[in-house]
């Protein structure tokens, strides 16, 4: 064997020493366990968090879709109620008739309803009272009902358009008031479009336009919904006109702007199938309604009627988790989109990854330090013992044995080596005294010495190996118990998550029912308000009729006075005719012709008296009937007043109930969100339990490896002892 080969063999043998093997093996086991647990935990946490974030976004998108659907359904219900109400009938009969001389009164109407610098809210409060035009007088009868619907619905405006296309009524009296959708400045607008389609629509059918910029409202994004109005009279039903409602992007923003449950980067918005934003982006610095929107595949899937989810990279380069939920209204499908940045959604997983990397490095450092100290605490004393044995074998019986001072098993080995050294010393003394002994005796003594050495070494090392084996078995049993507890904890967490999910579904069902109840109460409240407006109109009409009947009674009285005057004239004429007859008789033959005329005049006066008497009887009958009509109208006024007061009281009660029901719905929604969060937390606990069980399994396998290494050490020691004994 050459010197190079010997050096290489010695260098390679260093890596077989326990001082290298034990630290390397400990660090490798710690690194493998940390990496395995870290990767498994990171992948499970990321997958679970992605699913939870997608469920959260899907729930938020579905809630906003349901609220928007409810709002647009309320819009359709309000339009249907308004188009079939008495207010619309009055608008297309009395109010439309008052515009016969609109060119003459337009300047005065504009000066009253559209004063320079006035705002839409201020114009909406004008009823027409105090304006001396026939239109303003009729306007008071219809404005209350339309104003109530406009306020309660939060609409941009409500219009009444006659069959000629003239906007005869508008709540806000903006630029489009008294303009014509056929020939005026409203041509080619959404209002003109829905009017043209409503002309051919059937009774009760509603038509709507798309959102577009509406110039008369300052270019505000607007959508129009219209329904034809039919008026019933003695000849049947006739087309009266069209009632239209304008809604702006604010009608949608009131729902999509809510971001309470979406974090710092989350937002919701509405997109049309032609790639336009129908609402403003809550996080945008400027209005975005009607601007171009991106069209990823998940949006197209939503326009096809199916909910879709995925990651979308925006023009700013930010990746966002996105959920698109379809929403349909009047045959058109929109997409309710809810999104959140991937970085925010996965922030907790990123933090966990960084923490796991740091913890892994710290664990490796600690494991390396502990394993180094542990191995040195074993290998250094063993090295000292080996050196001492080599010195004793070389004949140096004065070498120091420091390991003999330890109180552990290595100390036992050291004390055994001390005995060996003492035996060696005794042996050397005997050898000095018995140099003459034969070689066979020396060999037997040497064999006995090595046997004793092997026995002592076997006893000491055996105790160490046995102690390590018992410790490994105890650790394996403890690990098995911990793994069973983790399995039970995981099963319990799974059952709790299932129960929490069922509770969340129940709470969401209650929230949906509460929303429907709130919507019904709002519709009832609107109907009661319109009933109150109709009762008020009936009261005004009764007062007007009462004044008319009183005027009729006064006219009858004046006619009676005239009849009395005629009766007096007839009596005087009859008296004059009698005097004329007497004078004609006195005149004899010369007055005969005059007597005939006087007789005819007397006959006419008599007939006039009779006719005047009959007229007087008819006038007396008219007076009696008029007085009865005045009394009956007064009773009707009182009854309508009582009905109006009752409707007002019922409206107040329904309004209070609406607020209470709305509060219940909001609290139920918040409870649904809280239940969802509890379900997510329980799911996370279940995942952590699974990760802990896996770590316990890894630790158990490490203990098994340690047990195998202990067995290997025991076999090597036994082999070494056999070689010593056979030496």
XYZ file of C-alpha atoms in Angstrom:
727
model
C 0.000 0.000 0.000
C 1.480 3.392 -1.037
C 1.655 6.518 1.118
C -0.968 8.286 -1.080
C -3.386 5.413 -0.753
C -2.907 5.334 2.991
C -3.541 9.110 3.264
C -6.698 8.844 1.152
C -7.958 5.968 3.233
C -7.291 7.898 6.443
C -9.006 10.970 5.060
C -12.050 8.941 4.050
C -12.182 7.175 7.390
C -12.644 10.513 9.132
C -16.165 10.715 7.690
C -17.010 7.387 9.366
C -16.315 8.712 12.830
C -19.180 9.350 15.246
C -18.019 12.975 15.658
C -18.961 13.518 12.009
C -21.760 11.005 11.508
C -23.884 12.000 14.551
C -24.006 15.792 13.833
C -24.493 15.211 10.108
C -27.262 12.705 10.692
C -29.016 14.971 13.236
C -28.833 18.013 10.968
C -30.019 15.976 7.973
C -33.000 14.603 9.933
C -33.879 18.072 11.247
C -33.528 19.631 7.775
C -35.561 16.915 6.075
C -38.328 17.113 8.694
C -38.449 20.926 8.606
C -38.523 21.081 4.819
C -41.153 18.345 4.533
C -43.381 19.917 7.182
C -42.812 23.404 5.750
C -43.583 22.480 2.152
C -46.600 20.417 3.118
C -47.912 23.119 5.439
C -47.295 25.853 2.883
C -49.064 23.983 0.064
C -52.027 23.054 2.280
C -52.314 26.573 3.684
C -52.059 28.151 0.223
C -54.671 25.817 -1.241
C -57.009 26.346 1.695
C -56.553 30.111 1.672
C -57.149 30.284 -2.081
C -60.382 28.319 -1.678
C -61.454 30.490 1.260
C -60.668 33.706 -0.635
C -62.604 32.496 -3.696
C -65.574 31.527 -1.504
C -65.459 34.907 0.202
C -65.374 36.775 -3.121
C -68.132 34.547 -4.552
C -70.317 35.207 -1.494
C -69.720 38.975 -1.713
C -70.463 38.972 -5.458
C -73.643 36.897 -4.969
C -74.878 39.200 -2.188
C -74.373 42.283 -4.347
C -76.031 40.565 -7.309
C -79.065 39.741 -5.149
C -79.318 43.291 -3.803
C -79.026 44.765 -7.321
C -81.658 42.329 -8.632
C -83.963 43.330 -5.797
C -83.442 47.023 -6.553
C -84.203 46.589 -10.256
C -87.231 44.422 -9.407
C -88.430 47.230 -7.131
C -87.899 49.626 -10.057
C -90.112 47.473 -12.280
C -92.730 47.203 -9.518
C -92.756 50.974 -8.921
C -93.082 51.645 -12.658
C -95.927 49.127 -12.963
C -97.773 50.631 -9.982
C -97.276 54.198 -11.227
C -98.384 53.386 -14.789
C -101.647 51.837 -13.561
C -102.410 54.431 -10.866
C -104.978 57.217 -10.902
C -102.116 59.731 -10.918
C -101.026 58.608 -14.402
C -104.636 58.766 -15.604
C -104.907 62.368 -14.373
C -101.559 63.194 -16.000
C -102.697 62.041 -19.449
C -106.185 63.545 -19.171
C -106.365 66.734 -17.080
C -102.663 67.663 -17.091
C -102.258 66.915 -20.800
C -105.447 68.882 -21.567
C -104.102 71.912 -19.704
C -101.296 72.170 -22.309
C -103.665 73.092 -25.132
C -102.263 76.634 -24.986
C -98.738 75.629 -23.967
C -97.100 78.137 -26.318
C -98.903 80.979 -24.548
C -98.137 79.763 -20.995
C -94.654 78.249 -21.562
C -92.735 81.358 -20.504
C -94.701 81.620 -17.261
C -94.358 77.867 -16.584
C -90.593 77.999 -17.160
C -90.217 81.046 -14.928
C -91.938 79.209 -12.079
C -90.670 75.627 -12.443
C -87.185 76.338 -13.858
C -85.934 79.487 -12.243
C -82.385 80.404 -13.188
C -79.780 78.746 -10.954
C -82.256 76.333 -9.314
C -81.187 72.782 -8.433
C -83.047 69.571 -9.321
C -83.998 68.921 -5.674
C -85.409 72.441 -5.314
C -87.398 72.136 -8.559
C -88.818 68.804 -7.429
C -90.422 70.478 -4.403
C -92.494 72.878 -6.556
C -96.147 71.773 -6.702
C -97.548 74.626 -8.841
C -99.283 76.396 -5.997
C -99.279 80.148 -6.520
C -98.653 79.972 -10.276
C -101.603 81.358 -12.275
C -101.621 78.859 -15.130
C -103.978 76.006 -15.887
C -100.972 73.635 -16.057
C -99.830 74.521 -12.526
C -103.370 74.048 -11.206
C -103.560 70.542 -12.714
C -99.927 69.845 -11.728
C -100.880 69.963 -8.048
C -103.146 66.914 -8.505
C -100.441 64.600 -9.926
C -97.120 65.817 -8.500
C -97.480 64.253 -5.048
C -97.733 60.675 -6.302
C -94.802 60.971 -8.726
C -92.644 62.793 -6.148
C -93.195 60.016 -3.576
C -92.045 57.318 -6.040
C -89.026 59.429 -7.055
C -87.873 59.947 -3.466
C -88.447 56.373 -2.281
C -86.841 54.795 -5.345
C -83.769 57.034 -5.576
C -84.320 57.519 -9.334
C -82.832 60.197 -11.568
C -86.260 61.327 -12.824
C -89.784 60.157 -13.759
C -91.398 61.290 -17.027
C -94.916 61.357 -18.500
C -94.861 61.507 -22.335
C -98.080 61.995 -24.327
C -98.763 60.123 -27.582
C -97.301 63.039 -29.592
C -93.927 62.605 -27.873
C -94.154 65.708 -25.663
C -92.705 65.366 -22.136
C -95.709 66.789 -20.289
C -94.345 66.003 -16.821
C -90.957 65.592 -15.128
C -90.238 65.467 -11.406
C -87.044 67.559 -11.609
C -88.188 69.824 -14.479
C -84.774 69.619 -16.163
C -83.881 70.547 -19.765
C -85.964 67.661 -21.116
C -89.211 69.035 -19.568
C -91.731 70.163 -22.266
C -89.341 68.929 -24.980
C -90.377 66.424 -27.666
C -88.750 63.015 -28.125
C -89.866 62.871 -31.760
C -89.055 66.314 -33.101
C -87.139 68.136 -30.364
C -83.736 67.909 -28.795
C -84.418 64.492 -27.228
C -84.133 62.601 -30.501
C -81.524 59.815 -30.596
C -81.532 59.499 -26.792
C -82.394 56.503 -24.632
C -85.633 58.234 -23.626
C -86.690 58.500 -27.288
C -85.742 54.841 -27.823
C -87.882 53.462 -24.967
C -90.798 55.742 -25.974
C -90.750 54.405 -29.544
C -90.699 50.804 -28.320
C -93.376 51.429 -25.682
C -95.753 52.658 -28.420
C -95.880 49.127 -29.831
C -95.656 47.289 -26.485
C -98.608 45.435 -25.058
C -100.422 46.493 -21.888
C -98.241 45.927 -18.820
C -95.075 45.270 -20.880
C -91.913 47.145 -19.914
C -88.999 48.109 -22.166
C -85.567 49.403 -21.165
C -82.530 51.003 -22.767
C -78.829 50.478 -22.160
C -76.740 52.782 -19.992
C -75.444 55.734 -21.994
C -74.471 59.383 -21.444
C -77.655 61.530 -21.243
C -76.942 65.108 -22.355
C -80.005 66.821 -20.719
C -78.712 65.503 -17.349
C -75.205 66.851 -17.849
C -73.942 63.686 -19.559
C -74.680 61.480 -16.538
C -74.702 57.727 -17.351
C -78.421 56.908 -17.516
C -80.742 54.012 -18.272
C -84.478 54.356 -19.078
C -87.314 51.932 -18.291
C -90.775 52.649 -19.749
C -94.315 51.209 -19.773
C -97.374 52.265 -21.828
C -100.407 53.673 -19.989
C -103.965 52.751 -20.984
C -106.968 54.819 -19.804
C -110.353 53.168 -19.167
C -113.570 55.072 -19.910
C -117.124 54.288 -21.056
C -115.909 53.397 -24.550
C -113.208 50.979 -23.320
C -109.417 51.322 -23.002
C -107.440 53.872 -24.982
C -103.690 54.545 -25.155
C -102.884 57.534 -22.975
C -99.108 57.857 -23.147
C -95.857 56.476 -21.706
C -94.443 56.597 -18.165
C -90.620 56.396 -18.103
C -88.107 56.188 -15.229
C -84.470 57.278 -15.531
C -81.845 55.611 -13.317
C -78.209 56.709 -13.154
C -74.985 54.888 -12.332
C -75.469 56.091 -8.724
C -78.404 53.670 -8.548
C -75.840 50.856 -9.019
C -73.052 52.573 -7.059
C -75.196 52.577 -3.923
C -74.754 48.782 -3.859
C -71.297 48.220 -5.394
C -69.465 50.912 -3.430
C -69.693 48.895 -0.181
C -66.217 47.504 0.651
C -66.566 46.605 4.334
C -65.756 42.900 3.769
C -63.246 43.185 0.893
C -60.057 44.440 2.578
C -57.807 47.196 1.219
C -57.674 46.151 -2.457
C -61.090 44.498 -2.863
C -63.923 46.116 -4.826
C -67.133 45.287 -6.754
C -68.534 46.750 -9.964
C -71.031 46.072 -12.770
C -69.988 45.374 -16.383
C -72.177 45.183 -19.502
C -71.823 42.593 -22.233
C -70.487 45.222 -24.655
C -67.460 45.827 -22.412
C -68.513 48.964 -20.511
C -68.397 49.731 -16.796
C -71.962 50.428 -15.597
C -70.776 51.651 -12.195
C -67.806 53.553 -10.813
C -64.842 51.563 -9.514
C -64.805 52.185 -5.727
C -60.978 52.404 -5.708
C -60.699 54.619 -8.788
C -59.689 58.288 -8.434
C -62.246 59.404 -11.052
C -65.677 58.178 -12.266
C -65.386 55.126 -14.521
C -69.022 54.498 -15.527
C -69.374 53.965 -19.318
C -65.586 53.693 -19.782
C -64.089 50.609 -21.465
C -63.680 47.548 -19.241
C -61.370 44.538 -19.817
C -63.016 41.409 -21.169
C -61.263 38.313 -19.746
C -62.710 34.859 -20.301
C -64.434 34.759 -16.893
C -66.491 37.837 -17.882
C -67.622 36.131 -21.083
C -68.560 33.046 -19.077
C -70.702 35.230 -16.794
C -72.421 36.832 -19.804
C -73.257 33.275 -20.920
C -75.147 32.805 -17.628
C -72.599 30.955 -15.451
C -70.583 32.185 -12.477
C -66.824 32.157 -13.132
C -63.705 32.763 -11.068
C -59.979 33.070 -11.709
C -56.920 35.309 -11.553
C -56.930 38.352 -13.859
C -53.861 40.519 -14.475
C -54.944 44.132 -14.966
C -53.430 46.847 -17.133
C -51.447 47.980 -14.081
C -49.760 44.571 -13.918
C -51.442 43.595 -10.635
C -52.821 40.049 -10.423
C -56.274 39.919 -8.838
C -58.508 37.067 -7.722
C -61.773 37.752 -9.565
C -65.331 36.337 -9.399
C -67.945 37.269 -12.046
C -71.623 36.550 -11.267
C -74.298 36.874 -14.014
C -77.311 39.186 -13.537
C -80.217 39.488 -16.002
C -82.711 42.361 -16.350
C -85.278 42.785 -19.164
C -83.459 40.270 -21.351
C -79.990 41.798 -20.952
C -77.224 40.027 -18.992
C -74.665 41.932 -16.926
C -71.745 40.711 -14.815
C -71.381 41.608 -11.131
C -67.595 41.472 -10.627
C -65.833 41.253 -7.255
C -62.022 41.238 -7.087
C -59.103 41.414 -4.651
C -55.356 41.461 -5.262
C -53.627 38.099 -4.996
C -50.941 39.614 -2.760
C -53.514 40.720 -0.180
C -55.515 37.501 -0.442
C -52.396 35.378 0.058
C -50.621 37.726 2.513
C -51.012 35.383 5.466
C -49.527 32.462 3.467
C -46.566 34.616 2.402
C -45.971 35.612 6.005
C -46.233 31.991 7.039
C -43.711 30.986 4.338
C -41.227 33.588 5.495
C -41.751 32.566 9.116
C -41.287 28.901 8.205
C -38.023 29.661 6.377
C -36.721 31.588 9.368
C -37.879 28.889 11.783
C -36.281 26.207 9.599
C -32.948 28.029 9.592
C -33.149 28.594 13.339
C -34.071 24.944 13.867
C -31.144 23.796 11.710
C -28.786 26.070 13.616
C -30.003 24.807 16.960
C -29.928 21.177 15.749
C -26.391 21.615 14.426
C -25.217 23.212 17.663
C -26.960 20.637 19.861
C -25.743 17.721 17.739
C -22.187 19.095 17.736
C -22.183 19.534 21.488
C -23.853 16.168 21.976
C -21.397 14.373 19.703
C -18.426 16.134 21.259
C -19.688 15.209 24.721
C -19.504 11.563 23.598
C -16.681 11.449 21.079
C -14.104 13.496 22.997
C -14.193 11.266 26.131
C -14.151 8.224 23.864
C -11.114 9.663 22.040
C -9.372 10.224 25.364
C -10.148 6.624 26.328
C -8.814 5.372 22.993
C -5.604 7.371 23.455
C -5.261 6.051 26.999
C -5.778 2.465 25.825
C -3.273 2.992 23.032
C -0.788 4.401 25.573
C -1.417 1.507 27.933
C -1.029 -0.886 25.029
C 2.272 0.845 24.241
C 3.366 0.265 27.823
C 2.719 3.717 29.282
C 0.918 2.990 32.550
C 1.155 6.583 33.831
C -1.212 8.132 31.278
C -4.057 10.260 32.718
C -7.628 8.949 32.296
C -9.927 12.031 32.702
C -13.092 10.183 31.667
C -12.953 8.186 34.896
C -14.207 11.282 36.768
C -17.547 11.405 34.884
C -20.710 10.029 36.487
C -22.293 8.595 33.340
C -21.692 5.427 31.367
C -18.562 6.892 29.750
C -17.262 7.423 33.280
C -17.891 3.742 33.901
C -15.864 2.944 30.799
C -13.128 5.323 32.026
C -13.042 3.627 35.396
C -12.852 0.309 33.612
C -9.865 1.643 31.673
C -8.337 2.744 35.011
C -8.677 -0.803 36.172
C -7.066 -1.901 32.947
C -4.247 0.543 33.570
C -3.873 -0.743 37.130
C -3.916 -4.264 35.848
C -1.328 -3.244 33.295
C 0.786 -1.769 36.037
C 0.447 -4.946 38.080
C 1.181 -6.938 34.991
C 4.317 -4.946 34.322
C 5.419 -5.472 37.901
C 4.779 -9.181 37.615
C 6.558 -9.185 34.296
C 9.569 -7.572 35.912
C 9.519 -10.139 38.690
C 8.672 -13.088 36.437
C 10.694 -12.374 33.331
C 11.776 -15.894 33.496
C 8.251 -17.210 32.959
C 7.634 -19.008 29.712
C 5.970 -17.421 26.731
C 2.846 -19.626 27.200
C 2.169 -18.154 30.662
C 2.545 -14.649 29.278
C 0.109 -15.470 26.502
C -2.490 -16.838 28.935
C -2.170 -13.795 31.142
C -2.561 -11.548 28.118
C -5.665 -13.480 27.061
C -7.169 -13.168 30.521
C -6.407 -9.474 30.564
C -8.114 -8.897 27.191
C -11.103 -11.007 28.301
C -11.519 -8.894 31.404
C -11.132 -5.752 29.302
C -13.774 -6.980 26.840
C -16.153 -7.928 29.646
C -15.806 -4.548 31.331
C -16.162 -2.710 28.002
C -19.169 -4.867 27.075
C -20.900 -4.140 30.369
C -20.317 -0.375 30.144
C -21.223 0.081 26.483
C -24.126 -2.368 26.795
C -25.655 -0.234 29.505
C -25.334 2.852 27.274
C -26.932 1.118 24.287
C -29.726 -0.324 26.455
C -30.438 3.104 27.968
C -30.581 4.725 24.505
C -32.894 1.941 23.256
C -35.292 2.424 26.187
C -35.301 6.203 25.591
C -36.058 5.714 21.872
C -38.906 3.305 22.690
C -40.412 5.837 25.133
C -40.176 8.575 22.545
C -41.824 6.304 19.947
C -44.744 5.592 22.297
C -45.157 9.294 23.106
C -45.109 10.108 19.393
C -47.795 7.491 18.713
C -49.996 9.008 21.461
C -49.497 12.490 20.018
C -50.415 11.275 16.526
C -53.635 9.690 17.819
C -54.547 12.906 19.632
C -53.931 14.903 16.439
C -56.199 12.527 14.453
C -58.965 12.965 17.055
C -58.458 16.747 16.952
C -58.666 16.733 13.128
C -61.900 14.695 13.199
C -63.395 17.073 15.776
C -62.383 20.106 13.680
C -63.946 18.521 10.569
C -67.247 17.945 12.384
C -67.173 21.497 13.732
C -66.469 22.902 10.239
C -69.398 20.924 8.797
C -71.740 22.169 11.552
C -70.519 25.772 11.050
C -71.119 25.511 7.270
C -74.683 24.281 7.861
C -75.282 27.150 10.282
C -73.909 29.620 7.734
C -76.336 28.305 5.080
C -79.260 28.712 7.495
C -78.219 32.281 8.358
C -77.926 33.138 4.664
C -81.438 31.744 4.049
C -82.781 33.911 6.889
C -80.950 36.941 5.433
C -82.531 36.343 2.010
C -86.019 36.020 3.554
C -85.465 39.225 5.549
C -84.460 41.062 2.358
C -87.626 39.858 0.597
C -89.781 40.904 3.590
C -88.126 44.347 3.618
C -88.802 44.731 -0.124
C -92.490 43.797 0.336
C -92.903 46.293 3.174
C -91.309 49.031 1.048
C -93.760 48.285 -1.782
C -96.694 48.402 0.691
C -95.399 51.715 2.044
C -95.190 53.158 -1.468
C -98.763 51.999 -2.235
C -100.048 53.574 0.984
C -98.328 56.865 0.165
C -99.911 56.868 -3.277
C -103.292 56.031 -1.712
C -102.854 59.044 0.559
C -102.095 61.195 -2.493
C -105.239 59.915 -4.246
C -107.332 60.606 -1.100
C -105.898 64.138 -0.998
C -106.810 64.594 -4.665
C -110.352 63.335 -3.977
C -110.677 65.824 -1.099
C -109.646 68.691 -3.369
C -112.114 67.490 -5.996
C -114.922 67.255 -3.390
C -114.190 70.798 -2.202
C -114.289 72.039 -5.811
C -117.596 70.199 -6.429
C -119.028 71.619 -3.198
C -118.207 75.146 -4.375
C -119.812 74.409 -7.755
C -123.029 73.145 -6.119
C -123.154 76.190 -3.861
C -122.780 78.414 -6.935
C -125.677 76.494 -8.506
C -127.819 77.149 -5.396
C -127.018 80.855 -5.560
C -127.921 80.934 -9.265
C -131.220 79.187 -8.451
C -131.939 81.862 -5.842
C -131.234 84.619 -8.382
C -133.532 82.897 -10.919
C -136.246 82.789 -8.217
C -135.886 86.525 -7.723
C -136.226 87.086 -11.460
C -139.334 84.864 -11.545
C -140.877 86.880 -8.684
C -140.199 90.057 -10.644
C -141.869 88.529 -13.732
C -144.872 87.493 -11.587
C -145.218 91.082 -10.288
C -145.068 92.440 -13.825
C -147.787 89.916 -14.901
C -150.030 91.073 -12.009
C -149.564 94.715 -12.956
C -150.222 93.889 -16.630
C -153.433 92.063 -15.625
C -154.496 95.136 -13.588
C -153.758 97.465 -16.497
C -155.771 95.171 -18.839
C -158.742 95.347 -16.418
C -158.581 99.152 -16.288
C -158.338 99.219 -20.089
C -161.491 97.066 -20.352
C -163.412 99.421 -18.033
C -162.322 102.470 -20.010
C -163.264 100.721 -23.303
C -166.745 99.996 -21.917
C -167.128 103.611 -21.050
C -166.086 104.637 -24.527
C -168.816 102.556 -26.077
C -168.547 101.619 -29.708
C -165.386 103.624 -30.191
C -163.523 101.601 -27.579
C -164.571 98.129 -28.760
C -161.276 97.364 -30.574
C -159.286 98.531 -27.597
C -161.393 96.232 -25.384
C -160.437 93.238 -27.528
C -156.733 94.057 -27.198
C -157.124 94.546 -23.461
C -158.795 91.117 -23.226
C -155.878 89.424 -25.049
C -153.351 91.233 -22.881
C -155.268 90.023 -19.829
C -155.188 86.443 -21.165
C -151.422 86.649 -21.786
C -150.852 88.059 -18.289
C -152.872 85.168 -16.842
C -150.798 82.586 -18.800
C -147.576 84.320 -17.728
C -148.670 84.085 -14.086
C -149.378 80.359 -14.442
C -145.997 79.670 -16.134
C -144.219 81.733 -13.511
C -145.868 79.652 -10.795
C -144.714 76.414 -12.398
C -141.146 77.788 -12.761
C -141.200 78.779 -9.118
C -142.154 75.202 -8.152
C -139.251 73.794 -10.230
C -136.810 76.289 -8.685
C -137.964 75.319 -5.195
C -137.313 71.655 -6.061
C -133.814 72.551 -7.395
C -133.072 74.451 -4.175
C -134.053 71.458 -2.046
C -131.960 69.030 -4.164
C -128.987 71.415 -4.097
C -129.096 71.677 -0.317
C -129.200 67.863 -0.058
C -126.176 67.613 -2.468
C -124.235 70.139 -0.412
C -124.854 68.105 2.746
C -123.896 64.817 1.065
C -120.673 66.313 -0.365
C -119.798 67.610 3.093
C -120.237 64.092 4.490
C -118.029 62.694 1.664
C -115.348 65.288 2.489
C -115.378 64.284 6.140
C -115.200 60.553 5.238
C -112.254 61.123 2.819
C -110.473 63.141 5.504
C -110.869 60.264 7.959
C -109.587 57.797 5.309
C -106.589 60.059 4.598
C -105.765 60.255 8.320
C -106.033 56.444 8.638
C -103.784 55.920 5.603
C -101.261 58.353 7.078
C -101.218 56.436 10.392
C -100.858 53.087 8.607
C -98.052 54.533 6.427
C -96.132 55.641 9.522
C -96.529 52.198 11.114
C -95.418 50.411 7.935
C -92.415 52.746 7.651
C -91.324 51.859 11.202
C -91.773 48.165 10.407
C -89.713 48.634 7.225
C -86.835 50.162 9.203
C -86.985 47.352 11.764
C -87.059 44.667 9.055
C -84.165 46.331 7.246
C -82.179 46.284 10.502
C -82.947 42.581 10.908
C -81.755 41.904 7.355
C -78.503 43.828 7.892
C -77.807 42.085 11.217
C -78.522 38.713 9.610
C -76.097 39.488 6.782
C -73.397 40.398 9.309
C -74.145 37.169 11.223
C -73.738 35.225 7.953
C -70.322 36.835 7.386
C -69.297 36.063 10.996
C -70.402 32.441 10.634
C -68.370 32.178 7.425
C -65.291 33.496 9.249
C -65.807 30.953 12.061
C -66.054 28.167 9.471
C -62.794 29.317 7.866
C -61.036 29.437 11.260
C -62.194 25.902 12.093
C -60.972 24.732 8.683
C -57.569 26.299 9.406
C -57.449 24.521 12.794
C -58.189 21.230 11.047
C -55.361 21.842 8.590
C -52.926 22.712 11.395
C -53.936 19.496 13.209
C -53.218 17.492 10.051
C -49.817 19.183 9.716
C -49.007 18.429 13.367
C -49.978 14.771 12.886
C -47.679 14.570 9.868
C -44.859 16.128 11.908
C -45.468 13.538 14.647
C -45.249 10.781 12.036
C -41.943 12.203 10.787
C -40.647 12.383 14.343
C -41.689 8.746 14.915
C -39.814 7.708 11.785
C -36.774 9.611 13.045
C -37.007 7.696 16.332
C -37.150 4.444 14.402
C -34.035 5.494 12.479
C -32.325 6.299 15.788
C -33.325 2.893 17.121
C -31.831 1.271 14.035
C -28.606 3.257 14.525
C -28.519 2.133 18.158
C -28.863 -1.474 17.027
C -26.090 -0.974 14.516
C -23.887 0.499 17.251
C -24.626 -2.504 19.489
C -23.683 -4.904 16.678
C -20.449 -3.072 15.989
C -19.533 -3.133 19.710
C -20.233 -6.878 19.882
C -18.092 -7.432 16.784
C -15.331 -5.396 18.340
C -15.517 -7.437 21.558
C -15.424 -10.706 19.633
C -12.314 -9.520 17.875
C -10.789 -8.490 21.200
C -11.583 -11.869 22.738
C -10.226 -13.707 19.756
C -7.011 -11.716 19.836
